[in-house]
């Protein structure tokens, strides 16, 4: 049976032209995305993409069917929105949070969303910034807290909130004092997440890091918990906006001048979420994010 996920996979692959990038946009891993494409092609009896060297291109059949897939997704979302608007339990606020958002900040935004929209029900998911932007664009999420900068694809966005960050350094005596400069942090790589999760924000982070700390390099980790474990093992340095992230064998230091703040902002679709139109709603949510 043809499903909404099949259409999302088709459209994402057509736009990204890369299996890995399309998987991040849809919010799944690459194997189920490939399986979904094969199932879709079997259902419609046509080959949609030519594959090669990791990238894909639409076949003539894919070009012909893509507009229909986009219209079908729009119609499905219109149906979802109409159902929500008539839900006697009140509107559902589907909130997305980038993994970098500190738990306390994410909880504050969720709490504020439930308070400023009377009768609402709040559900929360976590996903990389690129996936969150796509899910807000397609209506699968009501709004999201994403890293800045990022390509917004026509979405509305609130002001940028700058959250201070700290460095977590192994307690091996290499760094002294509560406040340190980036140039003092030598000898270990800085733990970073994959660039594909938030390309523009990650590039800004890396450029700033290289400016203040030209030597030392980086190491890619899956999340902050993995980075924290590497710091505890004496293998990496972690930059975090989470004031609660800590572990034995790791010491927290304030960064002099705060050169690497976490830049976050709320994004939403104005056409799909009319109840977010009052400016005071966004102001309240932004205030909660920065608190």
Short mmCIF file of C-alpha atoms in Angstrom, two decimals:
data_model
loop_
_atom_site.label_atom_id
_atom_site.label_comp_id
_atom_site.label_asym_id
_atom_site.label_seq_id
_atom_site.Cartn_x
_atom_site.Cartn_y
_atom_site.Cartn_z
CA UNK A 1 0.00 0.00 0.00
CA UNK A 2 1.24 3.45 -0.91
CA UNK A 3 1.91 5.51 2.22
CA UNK A 4 2.79 9.08 3.14
CA UNK A 5 6.33 7.94 4.04
CA UNK A 6 6.81 6.57 0.50
CA UNK A 7 5.94 10.00 -0.90
CA UNK A 8 8.24 11.75 1.58
CA UNK A 9 11.13 9.51 0.54
CA UNK A 10 10.43 10.17 -3.15
CA UNK A 11 10.31 13.95 -2.73
CA UNK A 12 13.34 14.07 -0.42
CA UNK A 13 15.47 12.03 -2.82
CA UNK A 14 14.38 14.17 -5.76
CA UNK A 15 15.38 17.35 -3.91
CA UNK A 16 18.58 16.15 -2.24
CA UNK A 17 19.81 13.77 -4.99
CA UNK A 18 21.75 11.85 -2.32
CA UNK A 19 20.64 8.90 -0.18
CA UNK A 20 22.38 10.04 3.00
CA UNK A 21 21.10 13.62 2.77
CA UNK A 22 17.57 12.48 1.93
CA UNK A 23 17.56 10.10 4.90
CA UNK A 24 18.46 12.97 7.25
CA UNK A 25 15.71 15.13 5.77
CA UNK A 26 13.08 12.42 6.26
CA UNK A 27 14.44 11.66 9.72
CA UNK A 28 15.40 8.02 9.16
CA UNK A 29 18.59 6.11 8.40
CA UNK A 30 19.72 5.18 4.90
CA UNK A 31 18.76 1.45 4.85
CA UNK A 32 15.01 2.01 5.50
CA UNK A 33 15.05 4.88 3.01
CA UNK A 34 16.47 2.59 0.32
CA UNK A 35 13.93 -0.10 1.24
CA UNK A 36 11.11 2.44 1.05
CA UNK A 37 12.20 3.55 -2.41
CA UNK A 38 12.35 -0.03 -3.66
CA UNK A 39 8.87 -0.67 -2.27
CA UNK A 40 7.51 2.49 -3.90
CA UNK A 41 8.99 1.60 -7.29
CA UNK A 42 7.50 -1.89 -7.01
CA UNK A 43 4.08 -0.48 -6.11
CA UNK A 44 3.91 1.89 -9.08
CA UNK A 45 5.76 -0.36 -11.50
CA UNK A 46 8.26 2.25 -12.61
CA UNK A 47 11.87 3.16 -11.90
CA UNK A 48 12.05 6.64 -10.38
CA UNK A 49 15.80 7.22 -10.07
CA UNK A 50 19.04 6.37 -11.78
CA UNK A 51 21.64 5.53 -9.17
CA UNK A 52 25.38 6.06 -9.30
CA UNK A 53 28.32 6.98 -7.03
CA UNK A 54 26.07 7.78 -4.07
CA UNK A 55 23.96 10.32 -5.99
CA UNK A 56 20.68 9.84 -7.80
CA UNK A 57 18.89 11.50 -10.70
CA UNK A 58 15.23 11.36 -11.66
CA UNK A 59 14.22 9.12 -14.54
CA UNK A 60 11.61 10.42 -17.02
CA UNK A 61 8.98 8.57 -14.96
CA UNK A 62 10.28 10.25 -11.80
CA UNK A 63 10.11 13.70 -13.40
CA UNK A 64 6.52 13.06 -14.49
CA UNK A 65 5.34 11.77 -11.10
CA UNK A 66 7.15 14.23 -8.81
CA UNK A 67 4.51 17.03 -9.05
CA UNK A 68 1.79 14.53 -8.13
CA UNK A 69 3.76 13.35 -5.10
CA UNK A 70 4.21 16.93 -3.90
CA UNK A 71 0.52 17.71 -4.34
CA UNK A 72 -0.44 14.50 -2.52
CA UNK A 73 1.77 15.41 0.46
CA UNK A 74 0.25 18.89 0.58
CA UNK A 75 -3.27 17.43 0.52
CA UNK A 76 -2.42 14.99 3.31
CA UNK A 77 -1.07 17.79 5.46
CA UNK A 78 -4.16 19.91 4.79
CA UNK A 79 -6.21 16.95 5.99
CA UNK A 80 -4.10 16.64 9.16
CA UNK A 81 -4.43 20.35 9.87
CA UNK A 82 -8.20 20.26 9.37
CA UNK A 83 -8.47 17.32 11.74
CA UNK A 84 -6.40 19.11 14.38
CA UNK A 85 -8.51 22.26 14.06
CA UNK A 86 -11.64 20.22 14.80
CA UNK A 87 -10.13 18.14 17.60
CA UNK A 88 -12.26 18.61 20.73
CA UNK A 89 -9.17 18.03 22.85
CA UNK A 90 -7.58 21.20 21.45
CA UNK A 91 -4.72 21.79 19.01
CA UNK A 92 -1.67 19.53 19.17
CA UNK A 93 1.62 21.44 19.34
CA UNK A 94 4.24 19.19 17.77
CA UNK A 95 7.55 20.64 18.94
CA UNK A 96 10.91 19.62 17.48
CA UNK A 97 14.18 20.17 19.33
CA UNK A 98 17.67 20.00 17.88
CA UNK A 99 19.92 17.65 19.92
CA UNK A 100 22.12 20.60 20.94
CA UNK A 101 19.26 22.30 22.82
CA UNK A 102 19.95 21.94 26.57
CA UNK A 103 17.27 19.87 28.36
CA UNK A 104 16.26 22.77 30.58
CA UNK A 105 15.79 25.09 27.58
CA UNK A 106 13.75 22.51 25.66
CA UNK A 107 11.56 21.88 28.70
CA UNK A 108 11.01 25.62 29.14
CA UNK A 109 9.86 26.03 25.52
CA UNK A 110 7.51 23.03 25.78
CA UNK A 111 6.02 24.40 29.00
CA UNK A 112 5.56 27.86 27.50
CA UNK A 113 3.90 26.40 24.38
CA UNK A 114 1.31 24.65 26.50
CA UNK A 115 0.64 27.83 28.48
CA UNK A 116 0.34 30.40 25.69
CA UNK A 117 -1.96 28.29 23.49
CA UNK A 118 -5.00 27.45 25.63
CA UNK A 119 -6.22 23.87 25.49
CA UNK A 120 -3.20 22.64 23.53
CA UNK A 121 -1.46 19.30 23.82
CA UNK A 122 2.32 19.35 23.44
CA UNK A 123 4.34 16.49 21.98
CA UNK A 124 8.11 16.68 21.58
CA UNK A 125 10.61 15.00 19.26
CA UNK A 126 14.36 15.44 18.82
CA UNK A 127 16.08 15.41 15.43
CA UNK A 128 18.93 17.18 13.61
CA UNK A 129 18.30 20.71 12.37
CA UNK A 130 18.05 19.68 8.70
CA UNK A 131 15.37 17.10 9.50
CA UNK A 132 13.45 19.51 11.74
CA UNK A 133 13.31 22.21 9.05
CA UNK A 134 11.92 19.69 6.56
CA UNK A 135 9.34 18.40 9.03
CA UNK A 136 8.13 21.91 9.82
CA UNK A 137 7.97 22.70 6.09
CA UNK A 138 5.85 19.61 5.39
CA UNK A 139 3.65 20.15 8.44
CA UNK A 140 4.77 17.12 10.42
CA UNK A 141 5.89 19.52 13.15
CA UNK A 142 4.19 22.68 14.37
CA UNK A 143 7.41 24.45 15.24
CA UNK A 144 11.00 23.61 16.07
CA UNK A 145 14.04 24.96 17.85
CA UNK A 146 16.92 24.70 15.37
CA UNK A 147 20.52 25.81 15.15
CA UNK A 148 21.31 29.10 13.43
CA UNK A 149 22.27 29.71 10.70
CA UNK A 150 20.36 27.28 8.52
CA UNK A 151 18.43 27.35 5.24
CA UNK A 152 14.79 27.95 6.20
CA UNK A 153 13.04 27.10 2.90
CA UNK A 154 10.46 29.87 3.30
CA UNK A 155 9.68 29.25 6.96
CA UNK A 156 9.09 32.00 9.49
CA UNK A 157 11.73 32.40 12.20
CA UNK A 158 12.00 34.13 15.53
CA UNK A 159 15.01 36.09 16.79
CA UNK A 160 18.29 34.29 17.37
CA UNK A 161 18.97 33.33 20.97
CA UNK A 162 22.61 33.07 22.05
CA UNK A 163 23.20 30.49 24.78
CA UNK A 164 26.59 30.58 26.52
CA UNK A 165 28.81 27.53 26.23
CA UNK A 166 31.45 25.91 28.43
CA UNK A 167 34.30 23.54 27.64
CA UNK A 168 34.59 20.17 29.33
CA UNK A 169 38.24 19.18 29.63
CA UNK A 170 39.87 16.05 31.09
CA UNK A 171 41.11 16.67 34.63
CA UNK A 172 44.72 15.86 33.77
CA UNK A 173 46.19 19.22 34.74
CA UNK A 174 46.52 20.53 31.19
CA UNK A 175 44.19 23.50 31.93
CA UNK A 176 44.12 25.62 35.09
CA UNK A 177 41.64 28.25 36.21
CA UNK A 178 37.87 28.54 35.86
CA UNK A 179 38.07 30.75 32.75
CA UNK A 180 40.16 29.66 29.76
CA UNK A 181 40.80 30.93 26.23
CA UNK A 182 40.35 28.63 23.26
CA UNK A 183 44.00 29.01 22.30
CA UNK A 184 44.96 27.44 25.65
CA UNK A 185 43.15 24.22 24.81
CA UNK A 186 45.88 22.36 22.97
CA UNK A 187 46.69 18.69 22.51
CA UNK A 188 43.19 17.22 22.14
CA UNK A 189 40.55 17.39 19.39
CA UNK A 190 37.22 19.11 19.98
CA UNK A 191 34.22 16.78 19.75
CA UNK A 192 31.72 17.87 17.06
CA UNK A 193 28.60 16.36 15.55
CA UNK A 194 28.26 15.44 11.88
CA UNK A 195 28.21 18.41 9.50
CA UNK A 196 25.19 17.01 7.69
CA UNK A 197 22.97 17.59 10.72
CA UNK A 198 23.31 21.38 10.50
CA UNK A 199 25.75 22.35 7.72
CA UNK A 200 25.72 26.15 8.01
CA UNK A 201 25.80 26.18 11.81
CA UNK A 202 28.57 23.59 11.89
CA UNK A 203 30.65 25.55 9.38
CA UNK A 204 30.33 28.69 11.49
CA UNK A 205 31.39 26.75 14.58
CA UNK A 206 34.41 25.23 12.84
CA UNK A 207 35.47 28.53 11.28
CA UNK A 208 35.34 30.27 14.66
CA UNK A 209 37.16 27.39 16.31
CA UNK A 210 39.94 27.51 13.70
CA UNK A 211 40.27 31.27 14.12
CA UNK A 212 40.85 31.02 17.87
CA UNK A 213 42.53 27.60 17.93
CA UNK A 214 44.32 26.85 14.66
CA UNK A 215 45.81 23.60 15.98
CA UNK A 216 44.15 20.62 17.64
CA UNK A 217 41.56 19.45 15.12
CA UNK A 218 38.16 17.88 15.73
CA UNK A 219 36.62 14.44 16.15
CA UNK A 220 33.06 13.55 15.07
CA UNK A 221 30.75 12.09 17.74
CA UNK A 222 27.14 10.96 17.59
CA UNK A 223 25.97 13.11 20.52
CA UNK A 224 27.14 15.01 23.59
CA UNK A 225 27.07 11.88 25.75
CA UNK A 226 29.62 10.27 23.44
CA UNK A 227 31.71 13.43 23.56
CA UNK A 228 31.52 13.48 27.36
CA UNK A 229 32.68 9.87 27.51
CA UNK A 230 35.66 10.69 25.30
CA UNK A 231 36.51 13.67 27.51
CA UNK A 232 36.36 11.48 30.61
CA UNK A 233 38.71 9.05 28.86
CA UNK A 234 41.14 11.88 28.17
CA UNK A 235 40.54 11.78 24.41
CA UNK A 236 38.58 14.94 23.56
CA UNK A 237 37.31 18.36 24.58
CA UNK A 238 33.57 19.10 24.56
CA UNK A 239 31.90 22.45 23.93
CA UNK A 240 28.38 22.44 25.41
CA UNK A 241 25.54 24.77 26.30
CA UNK A 242 24.12 22.23 28.76
CA UNK A 243 24.96 23.42 32.31
CA UNK A 244 24.20 19.97 33.73
CA UNK A 245 26.52 17.93 31.48
CA UNK A 246 29.38 16.58 33.58
CA UNK A 247 31.14 13.41 34.67
CA UNK A 248 33.98 12.21 36.90
CA UNK A 249 37.32 12.90 35.26
CA UNK A 250 36.03 16.04 33.53
CA UNK A 251 36.26 19.66 34.57
CA UNK A 252 34.03 22.49 33.34
CA UNK A 253 35.61 25.78 32.28
CA UNK A 254 34.07 29.05 31.13
CA UNK A 255 35.31 30.26 27.75
CA UNK A 256 36.87 33.73 27.81
CA UNK A 257 34.82 36.07 25.63
CA UNK A 258 32.21 33.35 24.91
CA UNK A 259 33.43 32.90 21.28
CA UNK A 260 31.29 29.81 20.58
CA UNK A 261 27.74 30.56 21.78
CA UNK A 262 25.01 28.13 20.78
CA UNK A 263 22.77 29.99 18.31
CA UNK A 264 19.16 28.83 18.38
CA UNK A 265 15.89 30.10 16.97
CA UNK A 266 12.29 29.03 16.62
CA UNK A 267 10.99 28.22 13.13
CA UNK A 268 7.42 27.60 12.01
CA UNK A 269 5.18 27.75 8.94
CA UNK A 270 2.88 30.76 9.11
CA UNK A 271 0.41 29.29 6.62
CA UNK A 272 0.11 25.97 8.46
CA UNK A 273 -0.02 27.24 12.03
CA UNK A 274 -2.39 30.24 12.27
CA UNK A 275 -2.51 29.97 16.06
CA UNK A 276 1.18 31.02 16.15
CA UNK A 277 0.50 34.31 14.37
CA UNK A 278 0.20 36.61 17.41
CA UNK A 279 3.64 38.08 18.01
CA UNK A 280 3.30 37.69 21.76
CA UNK A 281 3.15 33.88 21.34
CA UNK A 282 6.53 33.78 19.59
CA UNK A 283 7.94 36.35 22.02
CA UNK A 284 6.93 34.14 24.95
CA UNK A 285 8.47 31.02 23.43
CA UNK A 286 11.68 32.86 22.53
CA UNK A 287 11.89 34.23 26.07
CA UNK A 288 11.54 30.69 27.43
CA UNK A 289 14.30 29.46 25.12
CA UNK A 290 16.75 32.10 26.29
CA UNK A 291 15.90 31.88 29.99
#
